[in-house]
Tab-separated table of C-alpha atoms and ligand atoms in Angstrom:
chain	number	residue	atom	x	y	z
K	1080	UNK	CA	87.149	54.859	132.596
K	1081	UNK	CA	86.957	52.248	130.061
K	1082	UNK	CA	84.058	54.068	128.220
K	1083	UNK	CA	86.450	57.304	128.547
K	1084	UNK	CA	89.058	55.632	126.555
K	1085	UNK	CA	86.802	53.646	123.978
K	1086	UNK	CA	84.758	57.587	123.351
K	1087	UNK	CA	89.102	58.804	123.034
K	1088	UNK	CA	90.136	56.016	120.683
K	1089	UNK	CA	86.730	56.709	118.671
K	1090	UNK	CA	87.490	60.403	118.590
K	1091	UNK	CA	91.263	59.871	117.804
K	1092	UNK	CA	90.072	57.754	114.886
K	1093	UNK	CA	87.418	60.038	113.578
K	1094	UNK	CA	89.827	62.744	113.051
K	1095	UNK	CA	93.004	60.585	111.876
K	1096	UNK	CA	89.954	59.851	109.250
K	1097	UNK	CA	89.247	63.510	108.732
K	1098	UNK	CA	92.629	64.527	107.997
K	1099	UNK	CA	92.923	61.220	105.300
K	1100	UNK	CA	89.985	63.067	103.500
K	1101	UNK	CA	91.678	66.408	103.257
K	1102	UNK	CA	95.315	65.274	102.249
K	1103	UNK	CA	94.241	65.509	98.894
K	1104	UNK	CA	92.545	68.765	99.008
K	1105	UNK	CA	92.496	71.876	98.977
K	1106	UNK	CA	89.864	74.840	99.253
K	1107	UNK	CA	89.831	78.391	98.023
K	1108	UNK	CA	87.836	81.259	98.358
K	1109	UNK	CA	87.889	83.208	95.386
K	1110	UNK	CA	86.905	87.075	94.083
K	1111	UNK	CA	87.315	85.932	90.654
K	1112	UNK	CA	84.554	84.588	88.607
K	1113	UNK	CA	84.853	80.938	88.127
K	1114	UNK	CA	84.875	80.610	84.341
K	1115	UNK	CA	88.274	82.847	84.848
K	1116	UNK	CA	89.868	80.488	87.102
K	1117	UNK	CA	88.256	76.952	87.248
K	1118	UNK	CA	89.916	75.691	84.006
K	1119	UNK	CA	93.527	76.480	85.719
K	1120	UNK	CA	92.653	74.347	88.851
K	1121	UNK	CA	91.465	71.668	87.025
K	1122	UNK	CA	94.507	71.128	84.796
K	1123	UNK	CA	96.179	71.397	88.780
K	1124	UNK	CA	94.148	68.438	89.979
K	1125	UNK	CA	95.128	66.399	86.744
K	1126	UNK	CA	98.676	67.099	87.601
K	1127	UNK	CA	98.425	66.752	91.439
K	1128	UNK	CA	95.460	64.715	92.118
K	1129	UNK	CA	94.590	67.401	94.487
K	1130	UNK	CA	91.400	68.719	94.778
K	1131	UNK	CA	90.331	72.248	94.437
K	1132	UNK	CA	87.123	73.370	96.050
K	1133	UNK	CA	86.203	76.775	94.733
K	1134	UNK	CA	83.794	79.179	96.318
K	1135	UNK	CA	83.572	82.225	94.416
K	1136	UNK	CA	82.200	85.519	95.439
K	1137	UNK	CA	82.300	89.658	95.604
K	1138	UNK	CA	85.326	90.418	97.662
K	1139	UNK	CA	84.378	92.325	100.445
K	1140	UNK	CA	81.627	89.666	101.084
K	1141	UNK	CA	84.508	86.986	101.083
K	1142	UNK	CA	86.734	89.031	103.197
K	1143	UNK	CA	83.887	88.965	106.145
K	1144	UNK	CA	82.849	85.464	105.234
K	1145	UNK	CA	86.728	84.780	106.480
K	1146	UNK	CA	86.212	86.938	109.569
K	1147	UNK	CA	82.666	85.324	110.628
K	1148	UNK	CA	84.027	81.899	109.958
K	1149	UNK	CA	87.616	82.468	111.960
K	1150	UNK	CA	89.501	79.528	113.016
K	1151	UNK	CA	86.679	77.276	111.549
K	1152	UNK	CA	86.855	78.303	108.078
K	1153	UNK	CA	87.495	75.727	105.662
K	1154	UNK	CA	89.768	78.389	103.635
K	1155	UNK	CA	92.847	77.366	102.810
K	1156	UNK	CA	93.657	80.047	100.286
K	1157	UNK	CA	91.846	83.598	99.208
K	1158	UNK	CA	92.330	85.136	96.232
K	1159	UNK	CA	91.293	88.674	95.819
K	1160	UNK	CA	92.044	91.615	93.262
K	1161	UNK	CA	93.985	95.289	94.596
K	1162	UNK	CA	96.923	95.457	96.848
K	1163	UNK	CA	94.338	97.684	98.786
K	1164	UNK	CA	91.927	94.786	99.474
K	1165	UNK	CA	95.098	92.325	100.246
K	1166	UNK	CA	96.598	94.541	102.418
K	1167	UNK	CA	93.144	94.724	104.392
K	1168	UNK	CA	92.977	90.924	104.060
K	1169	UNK	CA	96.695	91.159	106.081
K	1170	UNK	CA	95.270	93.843	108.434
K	1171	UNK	CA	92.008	91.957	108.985
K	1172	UNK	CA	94.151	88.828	110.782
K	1173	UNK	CA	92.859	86.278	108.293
K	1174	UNK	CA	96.204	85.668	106.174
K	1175	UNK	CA	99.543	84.183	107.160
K	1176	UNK	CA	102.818	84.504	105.821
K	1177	UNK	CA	104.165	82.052	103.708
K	1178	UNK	CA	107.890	81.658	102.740
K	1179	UNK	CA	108.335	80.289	99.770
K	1180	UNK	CA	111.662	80.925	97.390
K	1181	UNK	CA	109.758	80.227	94.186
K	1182	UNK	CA	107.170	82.366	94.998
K	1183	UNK	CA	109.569	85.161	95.865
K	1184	UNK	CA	111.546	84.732	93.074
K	1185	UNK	CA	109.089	85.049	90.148
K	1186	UNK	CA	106.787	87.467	92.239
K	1187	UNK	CA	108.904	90.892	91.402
K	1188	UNK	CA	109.242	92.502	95.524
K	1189	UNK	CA	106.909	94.974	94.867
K	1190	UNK	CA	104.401	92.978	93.829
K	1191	UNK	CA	104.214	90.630	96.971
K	1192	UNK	CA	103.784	91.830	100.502
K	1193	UNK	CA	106.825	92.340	102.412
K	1194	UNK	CA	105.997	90.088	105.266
K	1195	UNK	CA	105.348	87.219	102.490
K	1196	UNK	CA	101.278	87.885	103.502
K	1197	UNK	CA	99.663	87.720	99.552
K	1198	UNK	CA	101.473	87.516	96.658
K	1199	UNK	CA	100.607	89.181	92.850
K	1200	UNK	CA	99.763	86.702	90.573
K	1201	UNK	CA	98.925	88.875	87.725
K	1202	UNK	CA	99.051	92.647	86.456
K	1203	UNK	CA	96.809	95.574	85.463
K	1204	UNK	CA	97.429	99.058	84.726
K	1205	UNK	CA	95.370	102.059	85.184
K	1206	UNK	CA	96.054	104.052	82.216
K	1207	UNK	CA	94.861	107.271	80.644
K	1208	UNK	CA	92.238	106.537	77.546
K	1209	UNK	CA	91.590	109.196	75.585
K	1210	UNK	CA	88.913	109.887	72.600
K	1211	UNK	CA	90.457	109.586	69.101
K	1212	UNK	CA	89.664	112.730	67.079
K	1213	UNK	CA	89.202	114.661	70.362
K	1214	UNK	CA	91.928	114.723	71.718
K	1215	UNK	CA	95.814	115.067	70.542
K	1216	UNK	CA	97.782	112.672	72.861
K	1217	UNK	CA	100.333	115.231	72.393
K	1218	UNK	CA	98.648	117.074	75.218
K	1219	UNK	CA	99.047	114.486	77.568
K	1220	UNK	CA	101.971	113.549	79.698
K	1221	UNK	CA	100.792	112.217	83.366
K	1222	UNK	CA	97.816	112.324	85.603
K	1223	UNK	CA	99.002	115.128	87.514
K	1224	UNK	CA	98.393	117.571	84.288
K	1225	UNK	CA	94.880	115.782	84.250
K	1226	UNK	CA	94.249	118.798	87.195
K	1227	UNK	CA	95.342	121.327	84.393
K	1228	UNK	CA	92.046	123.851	83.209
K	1229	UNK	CA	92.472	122.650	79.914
K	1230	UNK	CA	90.644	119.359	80.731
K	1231	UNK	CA	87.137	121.211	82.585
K	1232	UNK	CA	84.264	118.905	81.921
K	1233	UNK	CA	85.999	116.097	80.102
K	1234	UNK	CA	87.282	113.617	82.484
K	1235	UNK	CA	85.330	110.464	83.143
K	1236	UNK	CA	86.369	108.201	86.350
K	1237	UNK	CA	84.565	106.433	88.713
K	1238	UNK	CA	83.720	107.259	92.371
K	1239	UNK	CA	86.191	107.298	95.211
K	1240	UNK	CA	84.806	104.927	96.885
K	1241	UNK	CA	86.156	101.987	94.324
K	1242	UNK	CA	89.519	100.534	95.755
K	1243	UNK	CA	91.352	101.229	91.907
K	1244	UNK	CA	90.815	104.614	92.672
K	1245	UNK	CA	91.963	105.034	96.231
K	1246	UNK	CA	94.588	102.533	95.098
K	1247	UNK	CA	95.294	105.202	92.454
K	1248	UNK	CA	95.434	108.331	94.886
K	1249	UNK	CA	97.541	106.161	97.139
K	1250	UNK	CA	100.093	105.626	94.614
K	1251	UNK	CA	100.251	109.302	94.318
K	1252	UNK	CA	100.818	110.325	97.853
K	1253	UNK	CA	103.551	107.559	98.010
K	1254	UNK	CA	104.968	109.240	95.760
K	1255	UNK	CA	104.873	112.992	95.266
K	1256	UNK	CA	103.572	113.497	99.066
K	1257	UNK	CA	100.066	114.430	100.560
K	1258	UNK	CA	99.810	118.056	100.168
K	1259	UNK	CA	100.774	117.803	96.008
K	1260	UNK	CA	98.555	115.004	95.888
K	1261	UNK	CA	95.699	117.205	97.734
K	1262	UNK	CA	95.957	120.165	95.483
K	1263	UNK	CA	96.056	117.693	92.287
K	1264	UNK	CA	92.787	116.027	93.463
K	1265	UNK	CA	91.222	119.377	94.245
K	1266	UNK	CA	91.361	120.574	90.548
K	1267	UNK	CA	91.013	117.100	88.823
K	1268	UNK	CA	88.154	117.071	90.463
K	1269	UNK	CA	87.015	120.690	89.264
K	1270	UNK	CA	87.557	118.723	85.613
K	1271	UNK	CA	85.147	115.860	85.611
K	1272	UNK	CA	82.726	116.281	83.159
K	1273	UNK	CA	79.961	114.774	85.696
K	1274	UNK	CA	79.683	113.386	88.865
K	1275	UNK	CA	81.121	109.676	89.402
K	1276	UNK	CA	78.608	106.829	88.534
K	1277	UNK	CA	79.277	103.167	87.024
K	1278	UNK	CA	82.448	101.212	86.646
K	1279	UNK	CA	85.783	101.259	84.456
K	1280	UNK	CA	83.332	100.062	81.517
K	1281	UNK	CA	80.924	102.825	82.357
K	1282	UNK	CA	83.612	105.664	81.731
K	1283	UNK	CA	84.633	104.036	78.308
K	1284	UNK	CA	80.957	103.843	77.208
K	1285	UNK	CA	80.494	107.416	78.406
K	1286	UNK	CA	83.767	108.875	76.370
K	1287	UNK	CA	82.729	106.956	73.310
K	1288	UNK	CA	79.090	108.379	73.844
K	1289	UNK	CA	80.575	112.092	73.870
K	1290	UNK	CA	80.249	112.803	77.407
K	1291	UNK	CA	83.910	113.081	77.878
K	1292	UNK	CA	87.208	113.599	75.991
K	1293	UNK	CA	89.499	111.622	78.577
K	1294	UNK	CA	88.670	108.401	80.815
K	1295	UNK	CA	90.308	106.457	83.335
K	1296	UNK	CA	90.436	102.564	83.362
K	1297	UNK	CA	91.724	99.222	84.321
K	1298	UNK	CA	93.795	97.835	80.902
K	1299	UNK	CA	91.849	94.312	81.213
K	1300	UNK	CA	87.960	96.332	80.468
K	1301	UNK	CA	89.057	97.722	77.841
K	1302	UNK	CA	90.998	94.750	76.610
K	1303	UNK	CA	87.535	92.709	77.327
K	1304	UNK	CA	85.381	95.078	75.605
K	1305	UNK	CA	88.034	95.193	72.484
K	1306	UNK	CA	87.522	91.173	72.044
K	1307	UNK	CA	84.443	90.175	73.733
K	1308	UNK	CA	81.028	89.540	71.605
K	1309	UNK	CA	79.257	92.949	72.461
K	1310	UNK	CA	79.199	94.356	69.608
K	1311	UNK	CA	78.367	97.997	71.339
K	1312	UNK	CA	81.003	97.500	73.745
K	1313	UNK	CA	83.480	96.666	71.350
K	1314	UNK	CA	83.279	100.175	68.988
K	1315	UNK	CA	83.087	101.946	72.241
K	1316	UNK	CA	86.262	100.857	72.825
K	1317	UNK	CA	87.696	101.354	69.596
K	1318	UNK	CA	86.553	104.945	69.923
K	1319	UNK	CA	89.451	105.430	72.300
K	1320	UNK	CA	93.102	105.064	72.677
K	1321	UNK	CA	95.507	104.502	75.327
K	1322	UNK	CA	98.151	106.827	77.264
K	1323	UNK	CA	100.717	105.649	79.021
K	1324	UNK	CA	101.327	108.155	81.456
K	1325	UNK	CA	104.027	109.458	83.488
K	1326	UNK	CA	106.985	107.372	81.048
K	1327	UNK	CA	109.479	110.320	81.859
K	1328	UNK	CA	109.348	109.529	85.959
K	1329	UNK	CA	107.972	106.838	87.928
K	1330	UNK	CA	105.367	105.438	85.574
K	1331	UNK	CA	102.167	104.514	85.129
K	1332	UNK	CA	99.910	103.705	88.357
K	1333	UNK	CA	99.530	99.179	88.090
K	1334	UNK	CA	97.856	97.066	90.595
K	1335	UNK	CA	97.743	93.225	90.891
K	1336	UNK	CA	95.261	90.461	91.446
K	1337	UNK	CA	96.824	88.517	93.922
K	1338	UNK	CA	96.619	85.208	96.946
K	1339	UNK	CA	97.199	84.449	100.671
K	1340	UNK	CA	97.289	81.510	102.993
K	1341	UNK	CA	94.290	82.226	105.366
K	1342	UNK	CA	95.342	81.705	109.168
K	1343	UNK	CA	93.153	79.258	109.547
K	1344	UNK	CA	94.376	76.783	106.745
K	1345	UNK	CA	94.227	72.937	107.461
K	1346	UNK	CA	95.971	72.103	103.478
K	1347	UNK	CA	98.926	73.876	104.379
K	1348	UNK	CA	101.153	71.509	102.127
K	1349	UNK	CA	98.487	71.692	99.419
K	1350	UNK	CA	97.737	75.693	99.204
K	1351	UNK	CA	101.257	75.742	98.678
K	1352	UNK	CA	101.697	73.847	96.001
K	1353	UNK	CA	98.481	75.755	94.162
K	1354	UNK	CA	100.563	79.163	95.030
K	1355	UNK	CA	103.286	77.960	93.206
K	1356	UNK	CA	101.803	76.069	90.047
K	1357	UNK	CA	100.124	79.660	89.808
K	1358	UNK	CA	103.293	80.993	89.191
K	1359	UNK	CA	104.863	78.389	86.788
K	1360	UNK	CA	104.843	79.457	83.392
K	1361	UNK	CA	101.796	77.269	81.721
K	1362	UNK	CA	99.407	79.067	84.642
K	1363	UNK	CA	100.966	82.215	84.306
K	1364	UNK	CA	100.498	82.683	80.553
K	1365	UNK	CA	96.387	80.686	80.992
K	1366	UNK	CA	95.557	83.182	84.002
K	1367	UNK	CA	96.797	86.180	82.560
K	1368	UNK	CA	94.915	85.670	78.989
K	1369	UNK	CA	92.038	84.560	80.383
K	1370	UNK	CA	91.516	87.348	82.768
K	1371	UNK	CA	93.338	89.883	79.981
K	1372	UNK	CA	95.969	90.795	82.458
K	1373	UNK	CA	99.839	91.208	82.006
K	1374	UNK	CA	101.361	87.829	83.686
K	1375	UNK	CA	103.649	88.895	87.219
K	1376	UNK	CA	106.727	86.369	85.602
K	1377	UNK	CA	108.492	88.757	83.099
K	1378	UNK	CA	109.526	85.969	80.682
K	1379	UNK	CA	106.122	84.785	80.206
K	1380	UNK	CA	103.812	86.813	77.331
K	1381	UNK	CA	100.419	88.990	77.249
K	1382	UNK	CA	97.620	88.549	75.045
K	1383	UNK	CA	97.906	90.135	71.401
K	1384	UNK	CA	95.836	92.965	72.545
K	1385	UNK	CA	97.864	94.129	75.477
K	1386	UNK	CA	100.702	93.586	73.209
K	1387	UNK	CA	99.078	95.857	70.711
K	1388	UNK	CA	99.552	98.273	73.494
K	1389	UNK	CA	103.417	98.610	73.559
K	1390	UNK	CA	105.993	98.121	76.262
K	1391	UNK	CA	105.582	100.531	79.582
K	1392	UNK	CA	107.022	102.076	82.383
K	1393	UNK	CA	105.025	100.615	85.177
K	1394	UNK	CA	105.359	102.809	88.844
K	1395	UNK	CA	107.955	100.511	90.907
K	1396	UNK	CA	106.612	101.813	94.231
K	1397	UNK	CA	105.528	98.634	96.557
K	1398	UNK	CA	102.025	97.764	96.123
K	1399	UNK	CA	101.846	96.784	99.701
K	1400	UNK	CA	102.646	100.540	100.943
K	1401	UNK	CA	99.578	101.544	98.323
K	1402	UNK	CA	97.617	99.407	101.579
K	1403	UNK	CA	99.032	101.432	104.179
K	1404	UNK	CA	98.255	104.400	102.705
K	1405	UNK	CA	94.413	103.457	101.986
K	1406	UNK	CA	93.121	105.811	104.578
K	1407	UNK	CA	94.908	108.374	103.973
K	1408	UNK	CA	93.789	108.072	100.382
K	1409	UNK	CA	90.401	108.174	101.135
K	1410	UNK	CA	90.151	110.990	103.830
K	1411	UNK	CA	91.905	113.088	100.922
K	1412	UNK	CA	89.880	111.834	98.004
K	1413	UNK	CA	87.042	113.117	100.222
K	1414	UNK	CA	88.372	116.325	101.555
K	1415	UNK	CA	88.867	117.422	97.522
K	1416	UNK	CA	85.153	116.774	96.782
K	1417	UNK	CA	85.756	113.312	94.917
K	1418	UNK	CA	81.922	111.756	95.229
C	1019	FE	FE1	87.862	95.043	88.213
């Protein structure tokens, strides 16, 4: 008996030690690379005194990472990029809501899950970029007339198996239905001017090389490429221009990077806190820079090159509904051929 009580009283005091360790901590899992998020959580700690432990990673590996760990994970936090991959993060079980009037404040309602699962903590927009010289942005309007004949063999976009895509198709269906959205993929298909390969930098690089007249893309490549060293990369970009589409109805297709509280956090207190500094204005107008995004708080500004790009009509539909309609997003991209 005695020994029974001297092993509880060790035990007891073991994890009363445990939990001293990790008041002043907290750890996140990360799909962002480091250099594009440590500097933030390190002006956090100096304001805090709470540790951030950052494990960064691809996101689908970080998403199972979660599952395989479970309750044992030493996640407090994820951060990931597409309402598509939050909203699996949600359906996956390894998030929890978290109720938070600052969050829900600055975080516009349909950029933040519904049930308060992830919240956007910055912007991008998936935009129409076009080849200057080529072609007369006088013929554009939206990415429905990208199915029109006119554009045969000079579209450039990525395969359907990349979440901006589906994302992309998603956004459609929620909004003009499944059967328009079938027919439009059928004969935007029928334009590309080759079958999908590489990534949003890829279909730039390809435009500026003459393989195609029109390509689609997240803004923050393109605002990368336009500013980065690469010297290539840079006058491939400045061989094209940008298209806002769809400005006379629900405009153009945007997506968010975003974070959740996984189920299994220990730092509830702590993640919380991080959420929220993510919002305030200083990390807003860092994170959104950095990572060449447009900041989720209204009041706070973009870089000069996203400036350069004008004011837009972003599509208002709720990014967590672009989630639910994943599947369906996919079967179709599939049915109309999209590789
Ligand atoms: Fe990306």
């Amino acid at each position: 008996m005695r020994m029974k009580i001297t092993m509880l009283m060790l035990l007891l005091f073991a994890s009363i030690q445990t939990s001293w360790a990790d008041s002043d901590e907290v750890n996140l899992y990360s799909a962002r690379k480091e250099a594009l998020i440590k500097p933030l959580l390190e002006e956090f700690t100096l304001e805090t005194g709470i540790k951030v432990n950052l494990v960064t990673g691809k996101a689908s590996a970080l998403l199972q990472r979660l599952l395989t760990e479970g309750r044992n994970t030493p996640a407090d936090l994820f951060i990931t990029t597409d309402a598509g991959r939050l909203h699996r993060a949600r359906e996956a079980g390894v998030l929890q809501p978290v109720l938070s009037p600052q969050l829900s404040s600055v975080v516009p309602a349909n950029l933040r899950d519904a049930d308060a699962y992830w919240y956007g903590l910055s912007q991008r927009a998936r935009p129409i970029f076009y080849v200057k010289g080529k072609v007369d942005p006088q013929q554009l309007s939206t990415y429905e007339a990208l199915a029109d004949s006119q554009w045969k063999g000079r579209i450039c976009i990525r395969s359907s198996g990349n979440i901006y895509n589906q994302s992309l198709v998603a956004s459609m269906i929620a909004n003009i239905g499944e059967t328009k959205t079938e027919a439009w993929a059928k004969a935007f298909v029928a334009n590309f001017a080759r079958p999908p390969k590489g990534g949003d930098k890829d279909q730039i690089k390809a435009a500026a090389a003459g393989r195609c007249d029109i390509a689609i893309a997240n803004t923050y490549y393109v605002a990368k490429m336009l500013t980065g060293k690469d010297q290539d990369l840079k006058k491939a970009a400045e061989a094209v221009a940008l298209f806002w589409p769809n400005q006379s109805d629900r405009g153009a297709h945007i997506n968010v990077s975003g974070i959740g509280m996984t189920s299994a956090a220990k730092n509830r207190e702590n993640a919380i806190k991080l959420m929220e500094y993510l919002v305030s204005d200083k990390a807003q107008q860092w994170y959104a820079q950095a990572n060449q995004e447009y900041p989720v708080k209204k009041a706070v500004q973009a870089s000069p090159t996203l400036q350069s790009w004008g004011e837009f009509k972003s599509d208002g539909v709720a990014l967590s509904r672009l989630g639910e309609l994943n599947a369906d997003a996919v079967r179709l991209m599939d049915r109309a051929g999209w590789k």
